[in-house]
PDB file of C-alpha atoms in Angstrom:
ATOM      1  CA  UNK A  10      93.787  91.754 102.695  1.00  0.00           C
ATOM      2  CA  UNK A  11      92.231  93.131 106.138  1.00  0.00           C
ATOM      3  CA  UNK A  12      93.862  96.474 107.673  1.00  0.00           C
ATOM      4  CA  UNK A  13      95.839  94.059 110.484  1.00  0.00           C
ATOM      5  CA  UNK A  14      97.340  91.970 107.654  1.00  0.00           C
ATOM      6  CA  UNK A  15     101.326  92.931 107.375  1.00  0.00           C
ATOM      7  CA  UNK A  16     101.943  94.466 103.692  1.00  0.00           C
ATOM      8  CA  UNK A  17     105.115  93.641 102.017  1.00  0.00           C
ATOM      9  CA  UNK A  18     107.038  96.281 100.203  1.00  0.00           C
ATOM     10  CA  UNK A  19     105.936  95.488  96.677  1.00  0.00           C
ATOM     11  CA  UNK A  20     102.182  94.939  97.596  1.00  0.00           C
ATOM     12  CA  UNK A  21      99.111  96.129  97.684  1.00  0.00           C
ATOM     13  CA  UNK A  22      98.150  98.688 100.621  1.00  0.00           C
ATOM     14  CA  UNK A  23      94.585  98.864 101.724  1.00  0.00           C
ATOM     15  CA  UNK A  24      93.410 100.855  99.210  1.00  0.00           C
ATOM     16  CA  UNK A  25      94.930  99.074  96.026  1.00  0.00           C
ATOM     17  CA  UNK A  26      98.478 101.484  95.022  1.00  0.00           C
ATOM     18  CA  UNK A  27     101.612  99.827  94.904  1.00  0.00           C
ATOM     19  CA  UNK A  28     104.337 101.205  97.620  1.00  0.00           C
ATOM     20  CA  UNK A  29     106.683 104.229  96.687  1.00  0.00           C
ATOM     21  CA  UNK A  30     108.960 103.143  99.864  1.00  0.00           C
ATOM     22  CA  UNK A  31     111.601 100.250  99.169  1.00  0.00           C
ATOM     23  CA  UNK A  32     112.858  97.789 101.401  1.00  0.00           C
ATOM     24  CA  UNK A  33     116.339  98.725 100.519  1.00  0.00           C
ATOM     25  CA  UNK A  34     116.201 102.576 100.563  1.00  0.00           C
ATOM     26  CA  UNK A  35     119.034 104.243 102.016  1.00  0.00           C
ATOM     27  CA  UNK A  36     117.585 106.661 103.653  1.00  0.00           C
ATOM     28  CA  UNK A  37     115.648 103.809 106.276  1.00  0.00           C
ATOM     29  CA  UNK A  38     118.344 103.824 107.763  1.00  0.00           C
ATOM     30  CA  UNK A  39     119.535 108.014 108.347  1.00  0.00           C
ATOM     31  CA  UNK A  40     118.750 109.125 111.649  1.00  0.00           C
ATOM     32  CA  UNK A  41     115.886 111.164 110.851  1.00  0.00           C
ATOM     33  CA  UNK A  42     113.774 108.534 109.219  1.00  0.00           C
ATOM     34  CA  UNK A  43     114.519 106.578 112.370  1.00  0.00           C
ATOM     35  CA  UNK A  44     112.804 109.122 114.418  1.00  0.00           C
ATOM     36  CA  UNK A  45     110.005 109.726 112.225  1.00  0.00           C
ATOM     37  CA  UNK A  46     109.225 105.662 112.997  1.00  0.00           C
ATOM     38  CA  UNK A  47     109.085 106.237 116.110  1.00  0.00           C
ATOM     39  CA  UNK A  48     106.754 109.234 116.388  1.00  0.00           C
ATOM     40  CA  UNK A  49     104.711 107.751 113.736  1.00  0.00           C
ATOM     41  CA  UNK A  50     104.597 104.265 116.143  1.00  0.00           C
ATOM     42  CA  UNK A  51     104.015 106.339 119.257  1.00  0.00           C
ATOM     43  CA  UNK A  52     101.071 108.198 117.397  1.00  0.00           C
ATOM     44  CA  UNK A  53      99.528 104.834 117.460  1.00  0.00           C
ATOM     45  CA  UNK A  54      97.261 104.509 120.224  1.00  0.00           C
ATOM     46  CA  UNK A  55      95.360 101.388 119.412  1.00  0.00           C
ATOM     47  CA  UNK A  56      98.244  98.819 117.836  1.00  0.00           C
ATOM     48  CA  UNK A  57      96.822  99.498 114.158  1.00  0.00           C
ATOM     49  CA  UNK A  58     100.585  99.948 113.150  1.00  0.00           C
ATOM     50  CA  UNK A  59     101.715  96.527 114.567  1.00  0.00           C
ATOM     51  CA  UNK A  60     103.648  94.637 112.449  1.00  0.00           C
ATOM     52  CA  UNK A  61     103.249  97.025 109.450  1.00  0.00           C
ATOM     53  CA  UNK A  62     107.499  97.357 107.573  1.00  0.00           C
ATOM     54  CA  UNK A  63     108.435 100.461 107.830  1.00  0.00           C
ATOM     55  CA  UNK A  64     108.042 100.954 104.173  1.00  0.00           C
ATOM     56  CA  UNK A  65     104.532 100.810 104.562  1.00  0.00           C
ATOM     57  CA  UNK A  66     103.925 103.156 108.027  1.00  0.00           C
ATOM     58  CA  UNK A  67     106.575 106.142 105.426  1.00  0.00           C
ATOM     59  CA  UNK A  68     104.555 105.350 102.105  1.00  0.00           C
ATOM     60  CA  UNK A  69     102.209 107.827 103.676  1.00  0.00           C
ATOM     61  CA  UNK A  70     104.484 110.682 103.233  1.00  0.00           C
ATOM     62  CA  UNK A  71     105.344 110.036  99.409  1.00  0.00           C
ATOM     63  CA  UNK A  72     103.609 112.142  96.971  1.00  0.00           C
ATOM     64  CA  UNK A  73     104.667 110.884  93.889  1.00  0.00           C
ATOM     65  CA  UNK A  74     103.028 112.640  90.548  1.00  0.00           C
ATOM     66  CA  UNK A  75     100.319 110.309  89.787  1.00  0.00           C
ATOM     67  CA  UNK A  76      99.384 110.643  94.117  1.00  0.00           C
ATOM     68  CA  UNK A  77      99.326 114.238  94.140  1.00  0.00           C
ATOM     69  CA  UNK A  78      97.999 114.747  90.589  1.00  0.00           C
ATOM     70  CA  UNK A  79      94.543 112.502  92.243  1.00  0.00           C
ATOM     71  CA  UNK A  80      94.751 114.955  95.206  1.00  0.00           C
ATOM     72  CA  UNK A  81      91.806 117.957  95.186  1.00  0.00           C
ATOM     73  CA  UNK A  82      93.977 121.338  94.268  1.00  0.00           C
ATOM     74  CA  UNK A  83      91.675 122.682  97.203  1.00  0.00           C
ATOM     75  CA  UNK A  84      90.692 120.391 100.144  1.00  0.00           C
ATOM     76  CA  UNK A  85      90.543 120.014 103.859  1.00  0.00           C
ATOM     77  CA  UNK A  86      93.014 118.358 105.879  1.00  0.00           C
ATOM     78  CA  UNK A  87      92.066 114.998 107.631  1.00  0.00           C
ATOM     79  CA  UNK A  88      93.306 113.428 110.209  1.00  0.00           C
ATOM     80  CA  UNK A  89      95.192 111.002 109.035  1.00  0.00           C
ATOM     81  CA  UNK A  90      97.421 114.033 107.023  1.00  0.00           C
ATOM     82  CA  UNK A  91      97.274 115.771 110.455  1.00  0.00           C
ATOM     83  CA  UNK A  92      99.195 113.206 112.444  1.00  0.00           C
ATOM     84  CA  UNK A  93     101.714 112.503 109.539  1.00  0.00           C
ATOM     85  CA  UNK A  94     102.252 116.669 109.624  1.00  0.00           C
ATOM     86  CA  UNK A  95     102.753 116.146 113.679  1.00  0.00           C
ATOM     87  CA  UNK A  96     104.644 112.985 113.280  1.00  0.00           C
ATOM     88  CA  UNK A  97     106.916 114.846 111.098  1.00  0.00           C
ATOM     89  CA  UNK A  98     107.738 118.318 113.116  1.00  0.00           C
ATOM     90  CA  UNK A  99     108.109 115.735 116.547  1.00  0.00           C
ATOM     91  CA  UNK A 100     110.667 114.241 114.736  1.00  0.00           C
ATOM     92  CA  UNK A 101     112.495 117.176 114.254  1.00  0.00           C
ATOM     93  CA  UNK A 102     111.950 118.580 117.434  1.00  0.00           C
ATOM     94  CA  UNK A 103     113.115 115.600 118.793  1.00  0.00           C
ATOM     95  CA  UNK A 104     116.211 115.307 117.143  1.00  0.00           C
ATOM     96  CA  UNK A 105     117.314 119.176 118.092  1.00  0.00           C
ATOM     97  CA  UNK A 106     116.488 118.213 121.742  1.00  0.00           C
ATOM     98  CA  UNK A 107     118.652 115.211 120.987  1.00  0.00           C
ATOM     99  CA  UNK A 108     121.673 117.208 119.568  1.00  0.00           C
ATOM    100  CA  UNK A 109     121.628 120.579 121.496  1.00  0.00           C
ATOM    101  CA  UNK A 110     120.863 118.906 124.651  1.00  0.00           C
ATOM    102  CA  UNK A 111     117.986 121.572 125.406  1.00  0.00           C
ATOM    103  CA  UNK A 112     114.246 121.181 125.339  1.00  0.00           C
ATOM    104  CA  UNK A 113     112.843 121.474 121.494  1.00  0.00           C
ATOM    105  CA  UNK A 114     108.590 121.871 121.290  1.00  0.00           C
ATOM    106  CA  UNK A 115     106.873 122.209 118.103  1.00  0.00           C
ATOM    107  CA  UNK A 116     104.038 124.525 118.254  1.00  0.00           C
ATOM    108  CA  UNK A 117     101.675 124.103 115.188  1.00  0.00           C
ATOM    109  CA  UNK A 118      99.064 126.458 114.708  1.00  0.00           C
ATOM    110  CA  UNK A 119      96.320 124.769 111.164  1.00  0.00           C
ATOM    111  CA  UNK A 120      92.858 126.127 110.456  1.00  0.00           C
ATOM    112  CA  UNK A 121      90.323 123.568 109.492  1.00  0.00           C
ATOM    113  CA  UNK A 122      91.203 124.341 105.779  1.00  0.00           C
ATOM    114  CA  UNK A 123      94.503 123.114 105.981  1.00  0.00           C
ATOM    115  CA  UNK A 124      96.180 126.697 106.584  1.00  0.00           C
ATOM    116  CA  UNK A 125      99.149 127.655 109.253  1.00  0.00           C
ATOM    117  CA  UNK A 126     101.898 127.616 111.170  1.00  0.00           C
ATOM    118  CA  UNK A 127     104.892 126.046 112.604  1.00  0.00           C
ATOM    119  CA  UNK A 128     106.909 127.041 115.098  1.00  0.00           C
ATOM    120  CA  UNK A 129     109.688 124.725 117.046  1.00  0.00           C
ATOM    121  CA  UNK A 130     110.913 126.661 119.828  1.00  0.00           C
ATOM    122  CA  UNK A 131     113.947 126.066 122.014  1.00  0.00           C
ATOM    123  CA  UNK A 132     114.153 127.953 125.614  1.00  0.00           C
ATOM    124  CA  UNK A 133     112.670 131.443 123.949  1.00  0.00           C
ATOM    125  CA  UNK A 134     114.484 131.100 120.460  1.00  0.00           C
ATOM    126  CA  UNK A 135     112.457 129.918 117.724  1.00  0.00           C
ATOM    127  CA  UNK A 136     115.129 127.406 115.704  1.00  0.00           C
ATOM    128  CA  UNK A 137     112.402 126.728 112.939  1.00  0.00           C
ATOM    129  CA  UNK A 138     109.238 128.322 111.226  1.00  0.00           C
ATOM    130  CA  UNK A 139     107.175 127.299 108.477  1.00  0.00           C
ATOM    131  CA  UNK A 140     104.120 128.640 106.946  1.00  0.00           C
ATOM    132  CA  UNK A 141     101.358 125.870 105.787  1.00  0.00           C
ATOM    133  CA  UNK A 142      99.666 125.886 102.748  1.00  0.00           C
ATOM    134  CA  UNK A 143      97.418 123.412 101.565  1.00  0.00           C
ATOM    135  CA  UNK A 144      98.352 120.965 104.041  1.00  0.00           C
ATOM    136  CA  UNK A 145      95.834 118.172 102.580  1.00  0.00           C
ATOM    137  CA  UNK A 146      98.581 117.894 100.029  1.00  0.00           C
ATOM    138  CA  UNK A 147     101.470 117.357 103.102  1.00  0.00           C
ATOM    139  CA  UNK A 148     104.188 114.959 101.337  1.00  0.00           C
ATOM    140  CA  UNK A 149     107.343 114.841  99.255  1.00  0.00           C
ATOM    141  CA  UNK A 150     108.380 113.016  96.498  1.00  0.00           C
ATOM    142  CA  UNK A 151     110.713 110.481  97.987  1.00  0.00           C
ATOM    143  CA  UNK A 152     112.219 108.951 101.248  1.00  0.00           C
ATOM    144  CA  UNK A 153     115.503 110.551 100.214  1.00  0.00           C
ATOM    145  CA  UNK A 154     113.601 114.089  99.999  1.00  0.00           C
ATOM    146  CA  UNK A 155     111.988 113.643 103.269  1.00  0.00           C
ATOM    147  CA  UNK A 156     115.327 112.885 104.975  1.00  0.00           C
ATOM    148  CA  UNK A 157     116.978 115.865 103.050  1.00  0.00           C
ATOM    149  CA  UNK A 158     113.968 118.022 104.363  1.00  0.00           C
ATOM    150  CA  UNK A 159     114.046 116.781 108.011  1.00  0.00           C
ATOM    151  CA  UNK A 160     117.676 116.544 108.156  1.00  0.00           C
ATOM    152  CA  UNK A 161     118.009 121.125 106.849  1.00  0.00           C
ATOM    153  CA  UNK A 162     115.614 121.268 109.589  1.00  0.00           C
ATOM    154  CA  UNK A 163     117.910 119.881 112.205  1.00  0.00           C
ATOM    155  CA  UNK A 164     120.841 121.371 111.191  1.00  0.00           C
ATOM    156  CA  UNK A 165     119.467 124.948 110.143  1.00  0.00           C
ATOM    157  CA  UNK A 166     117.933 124.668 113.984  1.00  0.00           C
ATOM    158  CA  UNK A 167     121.208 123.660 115.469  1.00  0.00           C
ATOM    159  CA  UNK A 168     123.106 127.003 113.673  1.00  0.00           C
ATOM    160  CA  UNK A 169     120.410 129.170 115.849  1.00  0.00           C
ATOM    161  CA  UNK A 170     121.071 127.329 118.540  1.00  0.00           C
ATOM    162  CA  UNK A 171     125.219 127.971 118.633  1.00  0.00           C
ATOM    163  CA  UNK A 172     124.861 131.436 116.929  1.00  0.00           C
ATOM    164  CA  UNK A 173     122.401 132.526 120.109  1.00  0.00           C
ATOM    165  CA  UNK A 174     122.873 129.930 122.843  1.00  0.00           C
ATOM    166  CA  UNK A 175     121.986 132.180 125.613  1.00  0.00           C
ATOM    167  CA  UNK A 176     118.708 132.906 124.259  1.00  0.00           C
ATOM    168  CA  UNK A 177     118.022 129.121 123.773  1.00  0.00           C
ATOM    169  CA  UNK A 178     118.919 128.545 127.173  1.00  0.00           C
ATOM    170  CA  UNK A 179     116.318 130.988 128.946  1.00  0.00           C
TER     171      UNK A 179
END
């Protein structure tokens, strides 16, 4: 199968595992997972993605046991796990500038070994901050836990936003 060649949901993907995404996963079609597509498709400079289901382009992001237990406990990030990480935080961002109306930019701050920080920043109120920790191992164990992840962000955002609106105005 060559790396242009659309993937259905049960097959193979380019390196032989069998998808963790399903076509008929509920959470394709929550808001969040939405977004992520289309920071994931806008990430994609050279029309790799093209015609790839969306259950391929999120199987990146699943970590299921037998994925993470063939992951190095200690490794450097590549790039790939880079843009998923940015992919991810853009989506939130994007969604708080969607829903508050006011500007949202993630700041993310990662040392070569896969160390760092998050930051998503509205006006001069920071609505979200995570620490990174082996980032080489970025993922979560199913669609419906990267929605529920995404979707805290939002909303945990949003509360800072009404609880100090004046500050996330400046």
């Amino acid at each position: 199968m060559t790396e242009s060649s659309p993937v259905s949901p049960a097959g193979d993907m380019a390196n032989g595992r069998t998808l963790a995404v399903e076509a008929d996963d509920p959470a394709l079609s929550s808001p969040f997972v939405l977004e992520l597509l289309v920071h994931i498709n806008a990430m994609d400079r050279f029309g790799l993605y093209e015609g790839r289901a969306p259950e391929w382009l999120l199987d990146h992001f699943i970590l299921t046991k037998e994925r993470k237990r063939a992951l190095p406990l200690v490794g450097n990030p590549d790039q790939r796990t880079i843009n998923r990480l940015t992919a991810f935080y853009n989506a939130v961002a994007s969604l708080i500038e969607r829903h508050s109306g006011l500007m949202a930019a993630p700041v993310i701050r990662l040392s070569a070994e896969g160390f760092g920080r998050v930051l998503i920043v509205v006006g001069k109120l920071v609505v979200a901050d995570r620490s990174l920790r082996d980032v080489h191992r970025f993922g979560f164990r199913s669609l419906a836990k990267l929605q529920d992840e995404g979707d805290k962000l939002v909303g945990d955002a949003l509360k800072w936003i009404r609880d100090y609106p004046d500050v996330a105005a400046l």
